[in-house]
Amino acid sequence: MKIVLLGAPGAGKGTQAVRLAEKYSVPHISTGDIFRSNIKGGTPIGLVAKSYIDKGQLVPDEVTVQIVKERLEQDDCKNGYLLDGFPRTVAQAKALDEFSEVEKVVNIDVPLSKLMRRITGRRVCSKCGESYHVDYLNGSLSCGKCEGELIQRADDNEETVSSRLDVYTAQTAPLVEYYGEKGVLVNVDGDGNIEDVFNSITAQLG
Ligand code: ADP
Ligand code: ZN
């Protein structure tokens, strides 16, 4: 199955993506993760990406589209994929239409007013990438899955999140209508616990 996960920053895309990729046996492709690993490795792409990500802006479409195109050409994507964080602009969605036919677009809907708290309280495992929220960690600093160290992402501070939310509203939210018109959109209420959101996604995807 070829799936796109849509939603604001902090809506829970990454959390659900890991679980959905496992259930449907498709690779989980997160543009945010790809950029972060390039930043860590000090590659030319990482250098470009960092200058935008630090400001809460989008990495230019040309760069992002090329990365995704090359990734989808790999063998493991033959039977499907789960895109997390791409497309994020109408231009990216149109570019994607040129090289792949998306079957389902899952829009995880969370009230904008809840997102700031979700993101600034987010801690991620530096080893396996699992996400947590300080409200449920009881002070723990290590991952419940792999015991890796939990860290706060550099772009999860209030100022950067505020621009990311503005960028979402202006550039990404229009994709809901874009995919709605194509008839591939699945809307899910993301304002619940991880298990409930997962179940409502899979109930609708079949
Ligand atoms: P979140 O969904 O919580 O904002 P991501 O890890 O998906 O986090 O993305 C982090 C940052 O990486 C974004 O704020 C943006 O700067 C950059 N990025 C990720 N995906 C894209 C994309 N498709 N197009 C442009 N920039 C992107
Ligand atoms: Zn971990």
PDB file of C-alpha atoms and ligand atoms in Angstrom:
ATOM      1  CA  MET A   1       0.000   0.000   0.000  1.00  0.00           C
ATOM      2  CA  LYS A   2       1.233   3.501  -0.887  1.00  0.00           C
ATOM      3  CA  ILE A   3       0.379   5.738   2.021  1.00  0.00           C
ATOM      4  CA  VAL A   4       1.003   9.378   2.877  1.00  0.00           C
ATOM      5  CA  LEU A   5       0.670  10.636   6.444  1.00  0.00           C
ATOM      6  CA  LEU A   6      -0.498  14.210   6.686  1.00  0.00           C
ATOM      7  CA  GLY A   7      -0.761  16.349   9.794  1.00  0.00           C
ATOM      8  CA  ALA A   8       0.616  19.352  11.610  1.00  0.00           C
ATOM      9  CA  PRO A   9       3.937  19.179  13.457  1.00  0.00           C
ATOM     10  CA  GLY A  10       3.242  17.312  16.667  1.00  0.00           C
ATOM     11  CA  ALA A  11       0.089  15.640  15.362  1.00  0.00           C
ATOM     12  CA  GLY A  12       1.680  12.244  15.905  1.00  0.00           C
ATOM     13  CA  LYS A  13       2.751  11.334  12.373  1.00  0.00           C
ATOM     14  CA  GLY A  14       6.084   9.847  13.420  1.00  0.00           C
ATOM     15  CA  THR A  15       4.586   7.838  16.264  1.00  0.00           C
ATOM     16  CA  GLN A  16       1.877   6.347  14.070  1.00  0.00           C
ATOM     17  CA  ALA A  17       4.216   5.918  11.096  1.00  0.00           C
ATOM     18  CA  VAL A  18       6.493   3.485  12.934  1.00  0.00           C
ATOM     19  CA  ARG A  19       3.517   1.352  13.926  1.00  0.00           C
ATOM     20  CA  LEU A  20       1.769   1.509  10.545  1.00  0.00           C
ATOM     21  CA  ALA A  21       4.939   0.640   8.607  1.00  0.00           C
ATOM     22  CA  GLU A  22       5.257  -2.463  10.712  1.00  0.00           C
ATOM     23  CA  LYS A  23       1.631  -3.480  10.291  1.00  0.00           C
ATOM     24  CA  TYR A  24       1.593  -3.013   6.523  1.00  0.00           C
ATOM     25  CA  SER A  25       5.198  -4.197   5.980  1.00  0.00           C
ATOM     26  CA  VAL A  26       6.248  -1.125   4.049  1.00  0.00           C
ATOM     27  CA  PRO A  27       9.284   1.125   4.547  1.00  0.00           C
ATOM     28  CA  HIS A  28       8.774   4.196   6.728  1.00  0.00           C
ATOM     29  CA  ILE A  29      10.195   7.198   4.896  1.00  0.00           C
ATOM     30  CA  SER A  30      10.453  10.343   6.986  1.00  0.00           C
ATOM     31  CA  THR A  31      11.951  13.393   5.286  1.00  0.00           C
ATOM     32  CA  GLY A  32      12.603  14.913   8.718  1.00  0.00           C
ATOM     33  CA  ASP A  33      14.607  11.807   9.715  1.00  0.00           C
ATOM     34  CA  ILE A  34      16.514  11.872   6.409  1.00  0.00           C
ATOM     35  CA  PHE A  35      17.444  15.511   6.960  1.00  0.00           C
ATOM     36  CA  ARG A  36      18.448  14.909  10.582  1.00  0.00           C
ATOM     37  CA  SER A  37      20.718  12.021   9.634  1.00  0.00           C
ATOM     38  CA  ASN A  38      22.316  14.182   6.921  1.00  0.00           C
ATOM     39  CA  ILE A  39      22.862  16.946   9.467  1.00  0.00           C
ATOM     40  CA  LYS A  40      24.446  14.475  11.849  1.00  0.00           C
ATOM     41  CA  GLY A  41      26.695  13.139   9.098  1.00  0.00           C
ATOM     42  CA  GLY A  42      27.684  16.629   7.982  1.00  0.00           C
ATOM     43  CA  THR A  43      26.727  16.015   4.322  1.00  0.00           C
ATOM     44  CA  PRO A  44      26.128  18.871   1.826  1.00  0.00           C
ATOM     45  CA  ILE A  45      22.367  18.190   2.008  1.00  0.00           C
ATOM     46  CA  GLY A  46      22.565  18.319   5.785  1.00  0.00           C
ATOM     47  CA  LEU A  47      24.233  21.702   5.658  1.00  0.00           C
ATOM     48  CA  VAL A  48      21.515  23.165   3.447  1.00  0.00           C
ATOM     49  CA  ALA A  49      18.714  21.515   5.446  1.00  0.00           C
ATOM     50  CA  LYS A  50      20.018  22.747   8.785  1.00  0.00           C
ATOM     51  CA  SER A  51      19.843  26.390   7.772  1.00  0.00           C
ATOM     52  CA  TYR A  52      16.096  26.044   7.121  1.00  0.00           C
ATOM     53  CA  ILE A  53      15.166  23.612   9.874  1.00  0.00           C
ATOM     54  CA  ASP A  54      16.744  25.775  12.577  1.00  0.00           C
ATOM     55  CA  LYS A  55      14.455  28.621  11.541  1.00  0.00           C
ATOM     56  CA  GLY A  56      11.341  26.473  11.375  1.00  0.00           C
ATOM     57  CA  GLN A  57      11.156  26.874   7.611  1.00  0.00           C
ATOM     58  CA  LEU A  58      10.758  24.257   4.915  1.00  0.00           C
ATOM     59  CA  VAL A  59      13.749  22.903   3.053  1.00  0.00           C
ATOM     60  CA  PRO A  60      13.376  23.997  -0.611  1.00  0.00           C
ATOM     61  CA  ASP A  61      11.129  21.781  -2.732  1.00  0.00           C
ATOM     62  CA  GLU A  62      13.871  20.951  -5.293  1.00  0.00           C
ATOM     63  CA  VAL A  63      16.072  19.433  -2.607  1.00  0.00           C
ATOM     64  CA  THR A  64      13.287  17.553  -0.861  1.00  0.00           C
ATOM     65  CA  VAL A  65      11.595  16.217  -3.980  1.00  0.00           C
ATOM     66  CA  GLN A  66      14.879  14.848  -5.355  1.00  0.00           C
ATOM     67  CA  ILE A  67      15.615  13.000  -2.112  1.00  0.00           C
ATOM     68  CA  VAL A  68      12.177  11.388  -2.003  1.00  0.00           C
ATOM     69  CA  LYS A  69      12.235  10.496  -5.684  1.00  0.00           C
ATOM     70  CA  GLU A  70      15.531   8.653  -5.277  1.00  0.00           C
ATOM     71  CA  ARG A  71      14.327   6.923  -2.143  1.00  0.00           C
ATOM     72  CA  LEU A  72      11.122   5.673  -3.792  1.00  0.00           C
ATOM     73  CA  GLU A  73      13.148   4.228  -6.669  1.00  0.00           C
ATOM     74  CA  GLN A  74      14.767   1.746  -4.319  1.00  0.00           C
ATOM     75  CA  ASP A  75      13.700  -1.889  -4.368  1.00  0.00           C
ATOM     76  CA  ASP A  76      12.063  -1.976  -0.959  1.00  0.00           C
ATOM     77  CA  CYS A  77       9.444   0.550  -2.130  1.00  0.00           C
ATOM     78  CA  LYS A  78       8.163  -1.664  -4.947  1.00  0.00           C
ATOM     79  CA  ASN A  79       5.152  -2.881  -2.971  1.00  0.00           C
ATOM     80  CA  GLY A  80       4.445   0.346  -1.192  1.00  0.00           C
ATOM     81  CA  TYR A  81       5.710   2.847   1.311  1.00  0.00           C
ATOM     82  CA  LEU A  82       4.637   5.117   4.097  1.00  0.00           C
ATOM     83  CA  LEU A  83       5.609   8.746   3.598  1.00  0.00           C
ATOM     84  CA  ASP A  84       5.868  10.773   6.799  1.00  0.00           C
ATOM     85  CA  GLY A  85       6.405  14.513   6.391  1.00  0.00           C
ATOM     86  CA  PHE A  86       6.214  14.530   2.603  1.00  0.00           C
ATOM     87  CA  PRO A  87       4.556  16.117   0.700  1.00  0.00           C
ATOM     88  CA  ARG A  88       4.350  19.343   2.691  1.00  0.00           C
ATOM     89  CA  THR A  89       3.497  21.774  -0.086  1.00  0.00           C
ATOM     90  CA  VAL A  90       1.174  21.590  -3.074  1.00  0.00           C
ATOM     91  CA  ALA A  91       4.241  21.797  -5.341  1.00  0.00           C
ATOM     92  CA  GLN A  92       5.694  18.701  -3.620  1.00  0.00           C
ATOM     93  CA  ALA A  93       2.362  16.866  -3.998  1.00  0.00           C
ATOM     94  CA  LYS A  94       2.264  17.645  -7.714  1.00  0.00           C
ATOM     95  CA  ALA A  95       5.857  16.496  -8.104  1.00  0.00           C
ATOM     96  CA  LEU A  96       5.018  13.251  -6.287  1.00  0.00           C
ATOM     97  CA  ASP A  97       2.081  12.670  -8.658  1.00  0.00           C
ATOM     98  CA  GLU A  98       4.620  12.632 -11.494  1.00  0.00           C
ATOM     99  CA  PHE A  99       6.588   9.689 -10.149  1.00  0.00           C
ATOM    100  CA  SER A 100       4.223   7.698  -7.947  1.00  0.00           C
ATOM    101  CA  GLU A 101       0.526   7.067  -7.435  1.00  0.00           C
ATOM    102  CA  VAL A 102      -0.507   7.495  -3.819  1.00  0.00           C
ATOM    103  CA  GLU A 103      -3.366   5.231  -2.722  1.00  0.00           C
ATOM    104  CA  LYS A 104      -4.319   6.631   0.678  1.00  0.00           C
ATOM    105  CA  VAL A 105      -3.603   9.888   2.459  1.00  0.00           C
ATOM    106  CA  VAL A 106      -4.217   9.755   6.188  1.00  0.00           C
ATOM    107  CA  ASN A 107      -4.814  13.166   7.731  1.00  0.00           C
ATOM    108  CA  ILE A 108      -4.202  13.127  11.478  1.00  0.00           C
ATOM    109  CA  ASP A 109      -6.215  15.986  12.866  1.00  0.00           C
ATOM    110  CA  VAL A 110      -5.283  17.638  16.178  1.00  0.00           C
ATOM    111  CA  PRO A 111      -6.510  21.086  17.319  1.00  0.00           C
ATOM    112  CA  LEU A 112      -3.776  23.670  16.634  1.00  0.00           C
ATOM    113  CA  SER A 113      -4.042  24.918  20.226  1.00  0.00           C
ATOM    114  CA  LYS A 114      -2.708  21.599  21.547  1.00  0.00           C
ATOM    115  CA  LEU A 115       0.328  21.329  19.311  1.00  0.00           C
ATOM    116  CA  MET A 116       2.730  23.743  20.999  1.00  0.00           C
ATOM    117  CA  ARG A 117       2.567  21.840  24.285  1.00  0.00           C
ATOM    118  CA  ARG A 118       2.863  18.498  22.535  1.00  0.00           C
ATOM    119  CA  ILE A 119       6.000  19.522  20.661  1.00  0.00           C
ATOM    120  CA  THR A 120       7.872  21.462  23.325  1.00  0.00           C
ATOM    121  CA  GLY A 121       7.305  18.549  25.738  1.00  0.00           C
ATOM    122  CA  ARG A 122       8.481  15.992  23.215  1.00  0.00           C
ATOM    123  CA  ARG A 123      11.599  13.922  23.888  1.00  0.00           C
ATOM    124  CA  VAL A 124      12.983  11.499  21.339  1.00  0.00           C
ATOM    125  CA  CYS A 125      15.232   8.476  21.676  1.00  0.00           C
ATOM    126  CA  SER A 126      18.669   9.257  20.243  1.00  0.00           C
ATOM    127  CA  LYS A 127      19.074   5.604  19.278  1.00  0.00           C
ATOM    128  CA  CYS A 128      15.772   4.306  17.897  1.00  0.00           C
ATOM    129  CA  GLY A 129      13.808   7.518  17.353  1.00  0.00           C
ATOM    130  CA  GLU A 130      10.795   6.643  19.510  1.00  0.00           C
ATOM    131  CA  SER A 131       8.896   9.728  20.742  1.00  0.00           C
ATOM    132  CA  TYR A 132       7.785  10.446  24.304  1.00  0.00           C
ATOM    133  CA  HIS A 133       6.199  13.332  26.168  1.00  0.00           C
ATOM    134  CA  VAL A 134       7.562  14.683  29.444  1.00  0.00           C
ATOM    135  CA  ASP A 135       4.075  14.467  30.958  1.00  0.00           C
ATOM    136  CA  TYR A 136       4.250  10.669  30.800  1.00  0.00           C
ATOM    137  CA  LEU A 137       7.948  10.086  31.466  1.00  0.00           C
ATOM    138  CA  ASN A 138       7.894  10.506  35.242  1.00  0.00           C
ATOM    139  CA  GLY A 139      11.347  12.037  35.016  1.00  0.00           C
ATOM    140  CA  SER A 140      12.863   9.119  33.109  1.00  0.00           C
ATOM    141  CA  LEU A 141      15.674  10.017  30.691  1.00  0.00           C
ATOM    142  CA  SER A 142      15.983   6.712  28.863  1.00  0.00           C
ATOM    143  CA  CYS A 143      13.975   4.985  26.147  1.00  0.00           C
ATOM    144  CA  GLY A 144      11.489   2.350  27.286  1.00  0.00           C
ATOM    145  CA  LYS A 145      12.192   0.331  24.156  1.00  0.00           C
ATOM    146  CA  CYS A 146      15.972   0.341  23.778  1.00  0.00           C
ATOM    147  CA  GLU A 147      17.294   2.258  26.800  1.00  0.00           C
ATOM    148  CA  GLY A 148      18.802   4.889  24.494  1.00  0.00           C
ATOM    149  CA  GLU A 149      19.180   8.423  25.791  1.00  0.00           C
ATOM    150  CA  LEU A 150      16.164  10.709  25.387  1.00  0.00           C
ATOM    151  CA  ILE A 151      16.907  14.112  23.907  1.00  0.00           C
ATOM    152  CA  GLN A 152      14.994  17.203  22.835  1.00  0.00           C
ATOM    153  CA  ARG A 153      15.151  17.980  19.127  1.00  0.00           C
ATOM    154  CA  ALA A 154      16.934  21.274  18.359  1.00  0.00           C
ATOM    155  CA  ASP A 155      13.864  22.553  16.487  1.00  0.00           C
ATOM    156  CA  ASP A 156      11.419  21.710  19.277  1.00  0.00           C
ATOM    157  CA  ASN A 157      11.826  25.049  21.077  1.00  0.00           C
ATOM    158  CA  GLU A 158       8.926  27.489  21.340  1.00  0.00           C
ATOM    159  CA  GLU A 159      10.174  30.035  18.826  1.00  0.00           C
ATOM    160  CA  THR A 160      10.900  27.506  16.078  1.00  0.00           C
ATOM    161  CA  VAL A 161       7.665  25.620  16.733  1.00  0.00           C
ATOM    162  CA  SER A 162       5.728  28.821  16.313  1.00  0.00           C
ATOM    163  CA  SER A 163       7.123  29.303  12.777  1.00  0.00           C
ATOM    164  CA  ARG A 164       6.599  25.618  11.988  1.00  0.00           C
ATOM    165  CA  LEU A 165       2.920  25.949  12.889  1.00  0.00           C
ATOM    166  CA  ASP A 166       2.572  29.053  10.702  1.00  0.00           C
ATOM    167  CA  VAL A 167       4.281  27.251   7.829  1.00  0.00           C
ATOM    168  CA  TYR A 168       1.923  24.303   8.322  1.00  0.00           C
ATOM    169  CA  THR A 169      -1.182  26.503   8.135  1.00  0.00           C
ATOM    170  CA  ALA A 170       0.015  28.405   5.084  1.00  0.00           C
ATOM    171  CA  GLN A 171       1.686  25.672   3.046  1.00  0.00           C
ATOM    172  CA  THR A 172       0.732  22.192   4.229  1.00  0.00           C
ATOM    173  CA  ALA A 173      -2.915  22.465   5.344  1.00  0.00           C
ATOM    174  CA  PRO A 174      -4.038  23.091   1.707  1.00  0.00           C
ATOM    175  CA  LEU A 175      -3.029  19.493   0.967  1.00  0.00           C
ATOM    176  CA  VAL A 176      -6.095  18.265   2.841  1.00  0.00           C
ATOM    177  CA  GLU A 177      -8.264  19.772   0.147  1.00  0.00           C
ATOM    178  CA  TYR A 178      -5.865  18.704  -2.611  1.00  0.00           C
ATOM    179  CA  TYR A 179      -6.126  15.031  -1.654  1.00  0.00           C
ATOM    180  CA  GLY A 180      -9.788  15.318  -0.703  1.00  0.00           C
ATOM    181  CA  GLU A 181     -10.563  16.279  -4.282  1.00  0.00           C
ATOM    182  CA  LYS A 182      -8.606  13.289  -5.544  1.00  0.00           C
ATOM    183  CA  GLY A 183     -10.770  11.006  -3.376  1.00  0.00           C
ATOM    184  CA  VAL A 184      -7.893   9.376  -1.475  1.00  0.00           C
ATOM    185  CA  LEU A 185      -8.223  11.219   1.837  1.00  0.00           C
ATOM    186  CA  VAL A 186      -8.874   9.489   5.150  1.00  0.00           C
ATOM    187  CA  ASN A 187      -9.533  11.789   8.125  1.00  0.00           C
ATOM    188  CA  VAL A 188      -8.616  10.638  11.594  1.00  0.00           C
ATOM    189  CA  ASP A 189      -9.127  12.352  14.930  1.00  0.00           C
ATOM    190  CA  GLY A 190      -5.610  12.552  16.383  1.00  0.00           C
ATOM    191  CA  ASP A 191      -6.637  13.997  19.726  1.00  0.00           C
ATOM    192  CA  GLY A 192      -6.626  10.704  21.603  1.00  0.00           C
ATOM    193  CA  ASN A 193      -4.177   8.137  22.897  1.00  0.00           C
ATOM    194  CA  ILE A 194      -1.686   6.402  20.598  1.00  0.00           C
ATOM    195  CA  GLU A 195      -3.587   3.108  20.571  1.00  0.00           C
ATOM    196  CA  ASP A 196      -6.965   4.686  19.748  1.00  0.00           C
ATOM    197  CA  VAL A 197      -5.545   6.790  16.945  1.00  0.00           C
ATOM    198  CA  PHE A 198      -3.750   3.745  15.522  1.00  0.00           C
ATOM    199  CA  ASN A 199      -6.944   1.696  15.631  1.00  0.00           C
ATOM    200  CA  SER A 200      -8.991   4.330  13.894  1.00  0.00           C
ATOM    201  CA  ILE A 201      -6.382   4.629  11.143  1.00  0.00           C
ATOM    202  CA  THR A 202      -6.196   0.892  10.520  1.00  0.00           C
ATOM    203  CA  ALA A 203      -9.988   0.563  10.670  1.00  0.00           C
ATOM    204  CA  GLN A 204     -10.230   3.021   7.814  1.00  0.00           C
ATOM    205  CA  LEU A 205      -7.304   1.679   5.787  1.00  0.00           C
ATOM    206  CA  GLY A 206      -8.446  -1.924   6.047  1.00  0.00           C
TER     207      GLY A 206
HETATM  208  P1  ADP B   1       7.504  17.810  12.358  1.00  0.00           P
HETATM  209  O1  ADP B   1       6.497  17.098  11.532  1.00  0.00           O
HETATM  210  O2  ADP B   1       7.356  17.561  13.814  1.00  0.00           O
HETATM  211  O3  ADP B   1       7.628  19.265  12.024  1.00  0.00           O
HETATM  212  P2  ADP B   1       9.689  16.574  10.838  1.00  0.00           P
HETATM  213  O4  ADP B   1      10.728  15.728  11.444  1.00  0.00           O
HETATM  214  O5  ADP B   1       8.746  15.952   9.886  1.00  0.00           O
HETATM  215  O6  ADP B   1       8.951  17.241  12.065  1.00  0.00           O
HETATM  216  O7  ADP B   1      10.394  17.803  10.062  1.00  0.00           O
HETATM  217  C1  ADP B   1      11.350  18.626  10.675  1.00  0.00           C
HETATM  218  C2  ADP B   1      11.778  19.742   9.716  1.00  0.00           C
HETATM  219  O8  ADP B   1      12.388  19.179   8.532  1.00  0.00           O
HETATM  220  C3  ADP B   1      10.635  20.617   9.176  1.00  0.00           C
HETATM  221  O9  ADP B   1      10.297  21.659  10.067  1.00  0.00           O
HETATM  222  C4  ADP B   1      11.251  21.124   7.860  1.00  0.00           C
HETATM  223  O10 ADP B   1      12.147  22.194   8.093  1.00  0.00           O
HETATM  224  C5  ADP B   1      12.059  19.940   7.378  1.00  0.00           C
HETATM  225  N1  ADP B   1      11.239  19.095   6.469  1.00  0.00           N
HETATM  226  C6  ADP B   1      10.765  17.849   6.723  1.00  0.00           C
HETATM  227  N2  ADP B   1      10.035  17.390   5.684  1.00  0.00           N
HETATM  228  C7  ADP B   1      10.046  18.376   4.746  1.00  0.00           C
HETATM  229  C8  ADP B   1       9.470  18.540   3.452  1.00  0.00           C
HETATM  230  N3  ADP B   1       8.700  17.585   2.905  1.00  0.00           N
HETATM  231  N4  ADP B   1       9.693  19.692   2.777  1.00  0.00           N
HETATM  232  C9  ADP B   1      10.437  20.650   3.300  1.00  0.00           C
HETATM  233  N5  ADP B   1      11.012  20.590   4.511  1.00  0.00           N
HETATM  234  C10 ADP B   1      10.822  19.461   5.233  1.00  0.00           C
HETATM  235 ZN    ZN B   2      14.976   3.873  21.856  1.00  0.00          ZN
END
